[in-house]
XYZ file of C-alpha atoms in Angstrom:
618
model
C -2.796 -2.040 10.181
C -1.503 0.556 7.778
C 1.441 -0.436 5.725
C 4.827 0.819 6.864
C 7.207 2.259 4.335
C 10.949 1.686 4.247
C 13.691 2.389 1.759
C 14.328 0.020 -1.098
C 17.895 -1.253 -1.286
C 17.540 -2.080 -4.950
C 21.044 -1.011 -5.879
C 22.372 -3.599 -3.435
C 20.510 -6.580 -4.795
C 20.719 -5.514 -8.448
C 24.488 -5.229 -8.195
C 24.503 -8.842 -7.019
C 22.001 -9.946 -9.630
C 23.453 -8.165 -12.656
C 25.772 -11.014 -13.539
C 22.887 -13.428 -13.331
C 20.476 -11.388 -15.355
C 23.311 -10.875 -18.291
C 8.882 17.651 -12.485
C 7.067 20.507 -13.491
C 4.833 21.908 -10.713
C 2.289 23.806 -12.804
C -1.237 22.646 -13.731
C -1.935 20.902 -16.998
C -5.057 19.600 -18.648
C -5.230 16.017 -19.852
C -7.688 14.215 -22.028
C -8.821 10.906 -20.515
C -7.281 7.999 -22.337
C -10.331 5.859 -21.704
C -12.983 8.478 -22.381
C -14.714 7.078 -25.464
C -12.796 3.925 -26.198
C -15.485 1.471 -25.231
C -19.147 0.903 -25.850
C -21.816 -1.920 -24.489
C -22.860 -3.374 -20.989
C -22.326 -2.035 -17.465
C -20.327 -3.875 -14.829
C -21.902 -6.365 -12.465
C -23.188 -5.278 -9.086
C -21.296 -5.571 -5.852
C -23.299 -8.274 -4.116
C -25.708 -8.663 -1.217
C -24.818 -5.878 1.174
C -23.717 -3.206 -1.253
C -25.521 -4.045 -4.453
C -26.044 -1.409 -7.115
C -29.651 -1.594 -8.285
C -29.046 0.772 -11.210
C -29.544 4.508 -11.698
C -32.875 5.486 -13.201
C -34.485 8.898 -13.770
C -31.280 10.811 -14.337
C -31.986 14.577 -14.228
C -32.351 16.341 -17.587
C -29.221 17.973 -18.981
C -26.885 15.609 -17.172
C -24.556 12.779 -18.130
C -23.238 9.974 -15.952
C -19.465 9.844 -15.642
C -18.016 6.513 -14.603
C -15.117 6.834 -12.163
C -13.143 3.586 -11.850
C -10.567 3.577 -9.074
C -8.133 1.436 -7.111
C -5.251 1.956 -4.683
C -2.215 0.332 -3.037
C -1.344 -1.900 -5.979
C 2.258 -2.292 -4.763
C 3.558 -3.862 -7.955
C 1.450 -7.010 -7.645
C 1.470 -7.921 -11.327
C 0.955 -11.613 -10.621
C -1.899 -12.790 -8.366
C -0.795 -12.367 -4.734
C -0.192 -15.521 -2.714
C -2.000 -16.613 0.440
C -4.479 -14.347 2.178
C -2.989 -11.351 0.353
C -4.690 -12.730 -2.751
C -8.239 -13.094 -1.417
C -11.201 -10.904 -0.486
C -14.061 -11.599 1.872
C -17.624 -11.366 0.592
C -20.644 -11.009 2.891
C -23.453 -13.359 1.851
C -27.203 -12.722 2.083
C -27.493 -15.128 5.038
C -24.777 -13.320 6.988
C -22.040 -15.846 6.280
C -18.773 -14.888 4.618
C -17.133 -16.289 1.521
C -13.444 -16.073 0.617
C -12.757 -15.316 -3.037
C -9.332 -15.514 -4.755
C -8.661 -12.114 -6.331
C -6.037 -9.918 -7.933
C -3.414 -10.027 -10.648
C -2.974 -7.371 -13.311
C -4.185 -9.702 -16.086
C -7.560 -9.824 -14.365
C -7.558 -6.203 -13.192
C -6.976 -4.883 -16.706
C -9.681 -7.133 -18.138
C -12.127 -6.179 -15.375
C -11.602 -2.466 -16.001
C -11.962 -2.868 -19.758
C -15.193 -4.798 -19.313
C -16.524 -2.251 -16.805
C -15.948 0.606 -19.247
C -18.234 -0.891 -21.878
C -21.417 1.116 -22.273
C -19.910 4.140 -20.528
C -18.891 6.818 -23.031
C -17.683 8.988 -20.135
C -15.215 6.884 -18.135
C -12.116 7.924 -16.193
C -9.743 5.679 -14.226
C -7.903 6.986 -11.160
C -5.755 5.653 -8.321
C -4.909 6.815 -4.799
C -1.204 6.072 -4.448
C 1.223 3.271 -3.584
C 1.057 1.820 -7.075
C 4.741 1.002 -6.615
C 7.048 0.270 -3.701
C 7.107 -2.777 -1.402
C 6.622 -4.730 -4.617
C 7.194 -8.427 -5.349
C 10.434 -9.294 -7.106
C 8.919 -9.305 -10.605
C 8.445 -5.540 -10.335
C 10.786 -4.548 -7.503
C 13.891 -6.105 -9.060
C 13.478 -3.685 -11.968
C 12.736 -0.571 -9.895
C 8.993 -0.985 -10.610
C 9.311 -0.189 -14.305
C 7.102 -3.228 -15.123
C 4.267 -1.834 -12.979
C 4.357 1.602 -14.587
C 4.283 -0.096 -17.990
C 1.255 -2.141 -16.898
C -0.558 0.945 -15.571
C 0.002 2.669 -18.917
C -1.496 -0.283 -20.766
C -4.583 -0.671 -18.583
C -5.558 2.957 -19.196
C -4.882 4.686 -15.877
C -5.655 8.401 -16.266
C -4.312 9.848 -13.016
C -3.006 8.915 -9.562
C -1.892 10.593 -6.370
C 1.458 9.757 -4.854
C 1.534 7.565 -1.757
C 4.188 7.141 0.902
C 5.743 4.192 -0.953
C 6.327 6.323 -4.034
C 9.098 7.878 -1.917
C 10.830 4.599 -1.034
C 13.684 5.330 -3.427
C 13.538 9.097 -3.098
C 12.390 12.075 -5.081
C 14.703 11.570 -8.071
C 13.429 8.050 -8.661
C 9.808 9.175 -8.347
C 10.508 11.847 -10.945
C 11.986 9.140 -13.211
C 8.806 7.106 -12.795
C 6.910 10.099 -14.188
C 9.296 11.268 -16.895
C 11.061 8.057 -17.916
C 14.685 7.276 -18.642
C 16.884 4.370 -17.605
C 17.990 3.893 -14.009
C 21.039 6.041 -13.166
C 22.989 3.077 -11.705
C 21.450 -0.064 -13.148
C 20.802 1.268 -16.621
C 18.266 -0.162 -19.063
C 16.985 -3.707 -18.669
C 16.124 -4.567 -22.255
C 18.444 -3.997 -25.192
C 17.293 -1.120 -27.351
C 14.505 -0.074 -24.938
C 14.409 3.009 -22.748
C 11.870 3.256 -19.929
C 9.253 5.747 -21.128
C 7.747 6.683 -17.760
C 4.099 7.069 -16.808
C 1.582 8.164 -19.436
C -0.611 9.399 -16.579
C 0.169 12.273 -14.199
C 1.359 11.578 -10.681
C -0.170 14.265 -8.434
C 1.637 15.517 -5.331
C -0.188 18.681 -4.298
C 0.921 18.585 -0.654
C 4.601 17.720 -1.226
C 6.753 20.801 -1.781
C 10.426 21.425 -2.419
C 12.002 23.249 0.530
C 14.067 25.420 -1.823
C 11.294 26.574 -4.156
C 8.192 26.049 -2.047
C 6.497 24.497 -5.086
C 4.968 21.018 -5.449
C 7.504 18.477 -6.706
C 4.985 17.142 -9.239
C 1.692 18.441 -10.602
C -0.780 19.319 -7.834
C -3.831 18.670 -10.008
C -4.988 17.793 -13.491
C -8.227 18.205 -15.446
C -9.823 15.298 -17.288
C -11.964 16.355 -20.243
C -14.274 14.579 -22.646
C -16.977 16.071 -24.904
C -17.429 19.190 -22.811
C -17.260 17.384 -19.443
C -14.463 18.587 -17.153
C -13.441 16.926 -13.893
C -10.542 18.182 -11.798
C -8.397 15.755 -9.810
C -6.295 16.855 -6.814
C -3.787 14.327 -5.449
C -2.213 14.207 -1.966
C -0.412 11.699 0.205
C -0.768 11.522 3.969
C 0.864 14.370 5.869
C 2.627 11.808 8.082
C 4.635 10.304 5.204
C 8.001 11.432 6.686
C 7.224 9.415 9.822
C 6.866 6.139 7.925
C 9.570 6.303 5.258
C 13.322 6.410 5.438
C 14.528 9.972 6.003
C 16.770 9.889 2.911
C 13.717 9.406 0.694
C 12.076 12.679 1.744
C 15.084 14.884 2.430
C 14.474 18.493 1.396
C 10.703 18.002 1.126
C 7.798 19.261 3.232
C 4.498 17.397 3.506
C 1.527 19.668 4.136
C -1.881 18.913 5.629
C -4.298 17.020 3.431
C -7.331 19.228 4.098
C -5.598 22.597 3.720
C -3.949 21.487 0.470
C -7.082 20.053 -1.118
C -9.097 23.129 -0.167
C -6.416 25.406 -1.634
C -6.414 23.725 -5.035
C -10.192 23.256 -5.089
C -10.451 27.064 -4.995
C -7.974 27.344 -7.862
C -9.913 24.840 -9.960
C -13.186 26.555 -9.140
C -11.786 29.918 -10.331
C -10.795 28.211 -13.581
C -14.386 27.117 -14.093
C -13.777 23.491 -13.089
C -16.635 22.812 -10.682
C -16.569 18.996 -10.640
C -13.657 17.918 -8.438
C -12.384 14.575 -7.087
C -9.696 14.289 -4.402
C -7.255 11.364 -4.552
C -5.998 10.930 -0.989
C -3.413 8.403 0.141
C -4.874 8.174 3.624
C -7.758 6.023 4.768
C -9.910 4.481 7.419
C -10.969 1.233 9.024
C -14.495 -0.013 8.288
C -16.378 -2.026 10.897
C -16.306 -5.109 8.649
C -13.576 -6.706 6.547
C -16.079 -7.786 3.876
C -15.610 -5.794 0.694
C -19.373 -5.436 0.166
C -20.169 -4.337 3.731
C -22.763 -1.565 3.890
C -20.623 1.188 5.355
C -23.669 3.422 5.817
C -25.509 0.941 8.034
C -26.811 2.855 11.087
C -26.237 0.077 13.613
C -24.106 0.624 16.734
C -20.422 0.168 15.964
C -21.045 0.280 12.218
C -19.471 2.627 9.704
C -15.860 3.697 9.455
C -13.211 5.147 11.757
C -9.709 6.473 11.283
C -8.012 9.572 9.845
C -10.099 9.762 6.680
C -13.269 10.518 8.663
C -11.951 13.813 10.019
C -10.419 14.671 6.644
C -13.712 14.024 4.845
C -15.625 16.176 7.311
C -13.374 19.177 6.653
C -12.579 18.992 2.934
C -14.438 21.793 1.138
C -17.869 21.039 -0.373
C -16.340 22.005 -3.732
C -14.913 18.457 -3.794
C -17.500 15.923 -4.940
C -15.875 12.568 -4.107
C -12.889 11.222 -2.172
C -10.892 8.243 -3.464
C -8.658 7.027 -0.642
C -6.090 4.353 0.277
C -3.174 3.530 2.591
C -5.016 1.287 5.062
C -5.548 -1.514 2.497
C -9.220 -1.685 3.487
C -12.303 -1.815 1.283
C -15.224 0.557 1.760
C -17.732 2.739 -0.017
C -19.086 5.177 2.555
C -21.127 8.358 2.600
C -19.685 11.060 4.853
C -21.442 14.456 4.664
C -19.281 17.408 3.630
C -19.092 20.578 5.803
C -22.280 21.859 4.127
C -24.148 18.663 5.017
C -24.317 17.321 1.455
C -23.748 13.592 0.838
C -20.289 12.703 -0.460
C -18.758 9.317 -1.249
C -15.503 8.139 0.311
C -14.104 4.963 -1.218
C -11.192 2.537 -1.046
C -10.573 -0.668 -3.021
C -8.465 -2.713 -0.559
C -5.038 -3.377 -2.138
C -2.962 -5.405 -4.610
C -5.527 -5.037 -7.408
C -8.032 -7.365 -5.724
C -10.894 -4.879 -6.113
C -11.831 -1.859 -8.135
C -14.433 0.786 -7.273
C -17.087 1.898 -9.765
C -18.506 5.311 -8.850
C -21.226 7.082 -10.838
C -20.854 10.870 -10.932
C -23.853 12.671 -12.435
C -22.460 15.704 -14.253
C -24.748 18.693 -14.848
C -23.828 20.385 -18.132
C -25.509 23.629 -17.018
C -23.661 24.064 -13.708
C -20.569 22.059 -14.774
C -20.762 20.381 -11.375
C -21.607 16.974 -9.951
C -25.190 16.575 -8.733
C -25.083 15.706 -5.048
C -28.501 15.131 -3.490
C -29.892 12.248 -1.461
C -31.483 10.879 -4.639
C -28.938 11.700 -7.326
C -25.684 11.883 -5.374
C -22.602 9.860 -6.372
C -23.096 6.127 -6.020
C -20.194 3.722 -5.520
C -19.687 -0.033 -5.263
C -16.601 -2.210 -4.959
C -16.192 -5.125 -7.383
C -14.026 -8.222 -7.100
C -11.208 -8.752 -9.544
C -11.818 -12.495 -9.536
C -9.735 -15.012 -11.436
C -12.493 -16.947 -13.147
C -12.821 -14.719 -16.194
C -10.512 -14.154 -19.154
C -7.047 -12.651 -18.785
C -5.853 -9.533 -20.614
C -3.506 -10.964 -23.226
C -1.242 -7.912 -23.286
C -0.687 -8.233 -19.521
C 0.069 -11.943 -19.863
C 2.793 -11.150 -22.383
C 4.138 -8.314 -20.201
C 4.440 -10.638 -17.212
C 6.102 -13.349 -19.308
C 8.637 -10.887 -20.703
C 9.725 -9.574 -17.295
C 9.583 -13.039 -15.718
C 12.099 -14.256 -18.275
C 14.517 -11.541 -17.168
C 13.899 -12.220 -13.472
C 13.857 -16.030 -13.596
C 17.547 -16.712 -12.841
C 17.207 -14.836 -9.563
C 13.545 -15.411 -8.711
C 13.258 -19.194 -9.092
C 16.163 -20.244 -6.907
C 14.908 -22.371 -3.929
C 15.996 -20.946 -0.562
C 13.972 -23.074 1.883
C 11.109 -25.454 2.590
C 7.987 -25.091 4.749
C 5.419 -27.622 5.956
C 2.380 -25.283 5.843
C 1.386 -21.665 5.228
C 3.312 -19.249 7.430
C 1.056 -16.210 7.719
C 2.322 -12.663 7.942
C -0.024 -9.879 6.871
C -2.818 -12.415 6.630
C -2.507 -13.605 10.222
C -4.888 -10.964 11.584
C -3.272 -11.155 15.038
C -0.846 -8.841 16.874
C 1.872 -11.492 16.742
C 2.293 -13.138 13.345
C 3.918 -16.545 12.756
C 5.910 -15.037 9.887
C 6.831 -12.097 12.118
C 8.390 -14.538 14.596
C 10.278 -16.210 11.758
C 11.651 -12.910 10.419
C 12.719 -11.773 13.910
C 14.377 -15.142 14.583
C 16.203 -14.878 11.257
C 17.591 -11.449 12.121
C 18.651 -12.672 15.552
C 20.387 -15.721 14.072
C 22.256 -13.519 11.587
C 23.575 -11.195 14.309
C 24.048 -13.346 17.432
C 27.728 -14.218 17.022
C 30.090 -11.800 18.820
C 31.722 -10.819 15.547
C 28.301 -10.369 13.906
C 26.967 -7.863 16.443
C 26.351 -9.965 19.548
C 22.555 -9.563 19.443
C 20.479 -10.959 22.312
C 17.053 -10.244 20.785
C 15.525 -8.881 17.598
C 12.578 -6.620 16.784
C 10.723 -6.358 13.462
C 8.114 -3.796 12.407
C 4.927 -5.515 11.151
C 4.503 -3.196 8.163
C 7.808 -4.426 6.760
C 6.379 -7.926 6.353
C 4.555 -7.588 3.062
C 2.904 -10.983 2.524
C 2.531 -14.565 3.699
C 4.701 -17.552 2.833
C 2.290 -19.890 1.078
C 2.738 -23.663 1.036
C 1.099 -24.024 -2.362
C 3.517 -23.570 -5.240
C 3.307 -20.296 -7.146
C 5.045 -21.824 -10.173
C 6.812 -25.046 -11.055
C 8.967 -25.196 -7.918
C 6.644 -27.585 -6.037
C 4.500 -27.227 -2.923
C 6.363 -26.197 0.206
C 9.341 -24.788 -1.671
C 10.229 -21.181 -0.834
C 11.909 -19.423 -3.745
C 14.069 -16.331 -3.593
C 11.276 -14.440 -5.325
C 8.783 -15.457 -2.621
C 11.173 -14.458 0.159
C 11.722 -11.147 -1.629
C 7.960 -10.537 -1.646
C 7.986 -10.864 2.148
C 11.013 -8.565 2.621
C 11.231 -6.333 -0.487
C 13.019 -3.337 1.035
C 16.462 -4.865 1.578
C 17.077 -2.868 4.724
C 20.353 -3.578 6.470
C 20.157 -5.102 9.938
C 21.562 -3.012 12.772
C 22.583 -4.185 16.231
C 22.618 -1.503 18.934
C 22.924 -1.106 22.683
C 19.670 -0.282 24.469
C 19.040 -0.218 28.200
C 16.198 -2.247 29.616
C 14.383 1.027 30.314
C 14.763 2.130 26.682
C 13.607 -1.263 25.435
C 10.520 -1.122 27.655
C 9.756 2.378 26.398
C 9.999 1.108 22.816
C 7.534 -1.687 23.581
C 5.200 0.864 25.154
C 5.444 3.041 22.037
C 3.709 0.230 20.135
C 0.445 1.237 21.796
C 0.939 4.862 22.836
C 1.706 8.241 21.307
C 1.177 8.227 17.535
C 0.555 4.462 17.649
C -2.158 4.498 20.322
C -5.101 4.749 17.933
C -3.660 2.174 15.538
C -1.125 0.000 17.404
C 1.985 -1.231 15.627
C 2.951 -4.434 17.417
C 6.606 -5.286 16.917
C 7.392 -8.871 16.010
C 9.864 -10.376 18.469
C 12.514 -13.086 18.460
C 12.441 -16.228 20.554
C 13.242 -15.728 24.224
C 11.480 -12.363 24.551
C 8.032 -12.605 26.146
C 5.514 -10.209 27.671
C 1.798 -9.550 28.207
C -0.167 -7.093 26.090
C -3.338 -6.064 27.928
C -5.646 -4.375 25.406
C -8.259 -3.704 28.103
C -5.958 -0.924 29.333
C -5.075 2.330 27.583
C -1.858 3.799 26.233
C 1.534 2.642 27.460
C -0.086 0.683 30.304
C -1.175 -1.910 27.752
C 2.356 -3.327 27.932
C 2.491 -4.960 31.363
C 5.910 -3.760 32.503
C 6.760 -6.519 34.984
C 5.803 -9.210 32.466
C 8.639 -8.409 30.048
C 11.243 -11.170 30.191
C 14.244 -12.265 28.140
C 15.064 -15.966 28.327
C 12.896 -16.187 31.445
C 14.651 -13.380 33.331
C 12.826 -10.096 34.061
C 13.975 -7.128 31.999
C 16.423 -5.054 34.040
C 15.976 -1.272 33.490
C 19.654 -0.471 34.066
C 21.124 -3.394 32.132
C 22.349 -2.955 28.546
C 21.045 -5.305 25.865
C 22.218 -5.859 22.296
C 19.146 -5.499 20.075
C 18.909 -6.335 16.357
C 16.448 -4.564 14.045
C 16.326 -3.194 10.528
C 17.802 0.229 9.783
C 14.343 1.759 9.412
C 13.430 0.920 13.017
C 16.919 1.864 14.224
C 16.239 5.321 12.815
C 13.091 5.672 14.928
C 10.697 4.880 12.081
C 7.051 3.948 12.595
C 6.746 5.986 15.783
C 9.552 4.340 17.796
C 11.869 7.210 18.843
C 13.238 5.118 21.727
C 14.952 2.817 19.230
C 16.805 5.768 17.762
C 18.656 6.099 21.079
C 20.678 2.943 20.404
C 24.461 3.200 20.599
C 27.492 1.177 19.451
C 25.858 0.258 16.164
C 26.972 -2.775 14.193
C 25.711 -3.122 10.597
C 24.868 -6.683 9.641
C 23.453 -8.335 6.518
C 20.289 -7.188 4.785
C 16.988 -8.364 6.227
C 16.356 -10.348 3.037
C 19.735 -12.072 3.217
C 19.090 -12.878 6.880
C 15.718 -14.433 6.003
C 16.981 -16.524 3.090
C 20.022 -17.717 5.076
C 17.777 -18.765 7.963
C 15.380 -20.655 5.705
C 18.280 -22.464 4.037
C 19.938 -23.361 7.347
C 16.771 -24.500 9.129
C 14.902 -26.478 6.481
C 15.330 -29.140 3.833
C 13.065 -31.133 1.498
C 12.837 -33.915 4.087
C 12.684 -31.608 7.116
C 10.612 -28.527 6.203
C 10.200 -25.630 8.596
C 6.924 -25.611 10.552
C 5.070 -22.334 11.249
C 6.137 -20.742 14.567
C 3.468 -20.919 17.263
C 3.263 -17.134 17.719
C 2.992 -17.516 21.503
C 5.552 -14.978 22.662
C 3.077 -12.182 23.340
C 0.209 -13.023 25.681
C -2.711 -10.854 24.555
C -5.504 -9.903 26.969
C -8.618 -8.583 25.185
């Protein structure tokens, strides 16, 4: 399920932690920082189902340009915990192997190794490098992640929806540098320098000027080779971020914007063009090395990127995508019928994509034929190889600043409590988060909540039993809880009628959410049946919805707790925006940590919820 964006409340938590812790819109050309910095062996192949057998017989007068790409890093400097830190590999015999992956120490080293032997190499990303980040980056407004991206040699990225979590001004600061306007500088004598690479936002314009808020495109050049990059985020960004973060901005269609700037680049003599698109698809398999071009029934890829790819002008030679956190390297013909690669490297730095673009020096374009078209493969950022020493020191430096806040124990668990890694409509961690918000708002003077709802995209990871540091197995630290709930949204309690509540449940699987359902996580006492054999709103069996065993009454008023993002109608839930008599409670993170502290101890750890509140019919 695509990640859901919400607003960071960093000012709130940094104010509390301070005592503890003592854009130009015009085009520019850039020279690739990694262009000729390396020289020796190519990267390893992808594996059984998507292996790269090498590229022989390159046409005369051409050079191979290596395009390395990734997406949806989300500030995961340290290896992600639980299932968020693994990838699935399809084996030759059809079985699947789980491989631990990710961490910027390994990502940087993997990219540096991959560049060897490739005198023409450019590194690009497709958005959501920051936002919804673990505490190590999020506590410092993602400055550590931008610093890491500078060091690993990123040349260019598009914006994603999460780049707008803290609003336009903060995104501009990420590009230009400068200390935070409220929290200042974090290290004595050091000012945040900003990104060395351009953030591209071709389809995001200022309502006053009509111009893009950041550069719409850039041109990478090396030894006579020119490649244009156009960057866009999904048009639906305003629907999945807090309204304050995108106030005064308009988000235009991906296809129309890319086609517009492809024409501009073409007129400038830049014929080789790559689109960086923060929108994606869902491949038929979750294995990173799945053959996306397999012709079998049900194979291939679905989702928004398919229609986008079919309509983006043939002037664009490759599409690097993201947003859905999936891995794929697919071929989707352009409108002229020519083969074109569409790629995505999952998320959190667990994979990178290596795409070969054959550049013709005579035409200044990428060769795209069945034989010599772009070839792409995803590669695992595994943790068995050496670490990049500069990233190790970067992590240690920021960890030292974060330690007083991050390492504090807030609870104890008896086993993994899966959130994003659950792979089911109802997640054990989703139940826990909803229960925590209900517990924080049940008292009459705390809002009088009778039930709580939580959007699944706001749960950013699992709670892993295995220790991430020296705290011990089963110990949940503040930093780990922060990774689950990094947005610090305030809880709201509102009045909703039973009819409005039912409509909200139906909106999980209808309207904009019908194609890709967003199943709300629910607190104890609320139960219903979700029949996925039906279509649209009918998937929620109306007469099955009960609260504490009693059928939902359409005319009765209920007090419902949720985060402020949902209360504003975010994620395609306009019914929740109809709530009245709002009470503002604690932040979602404070509610979670308080619940863990109150309901667990070293001798009585919290067991994973059973996740049996929604009966799913398939």
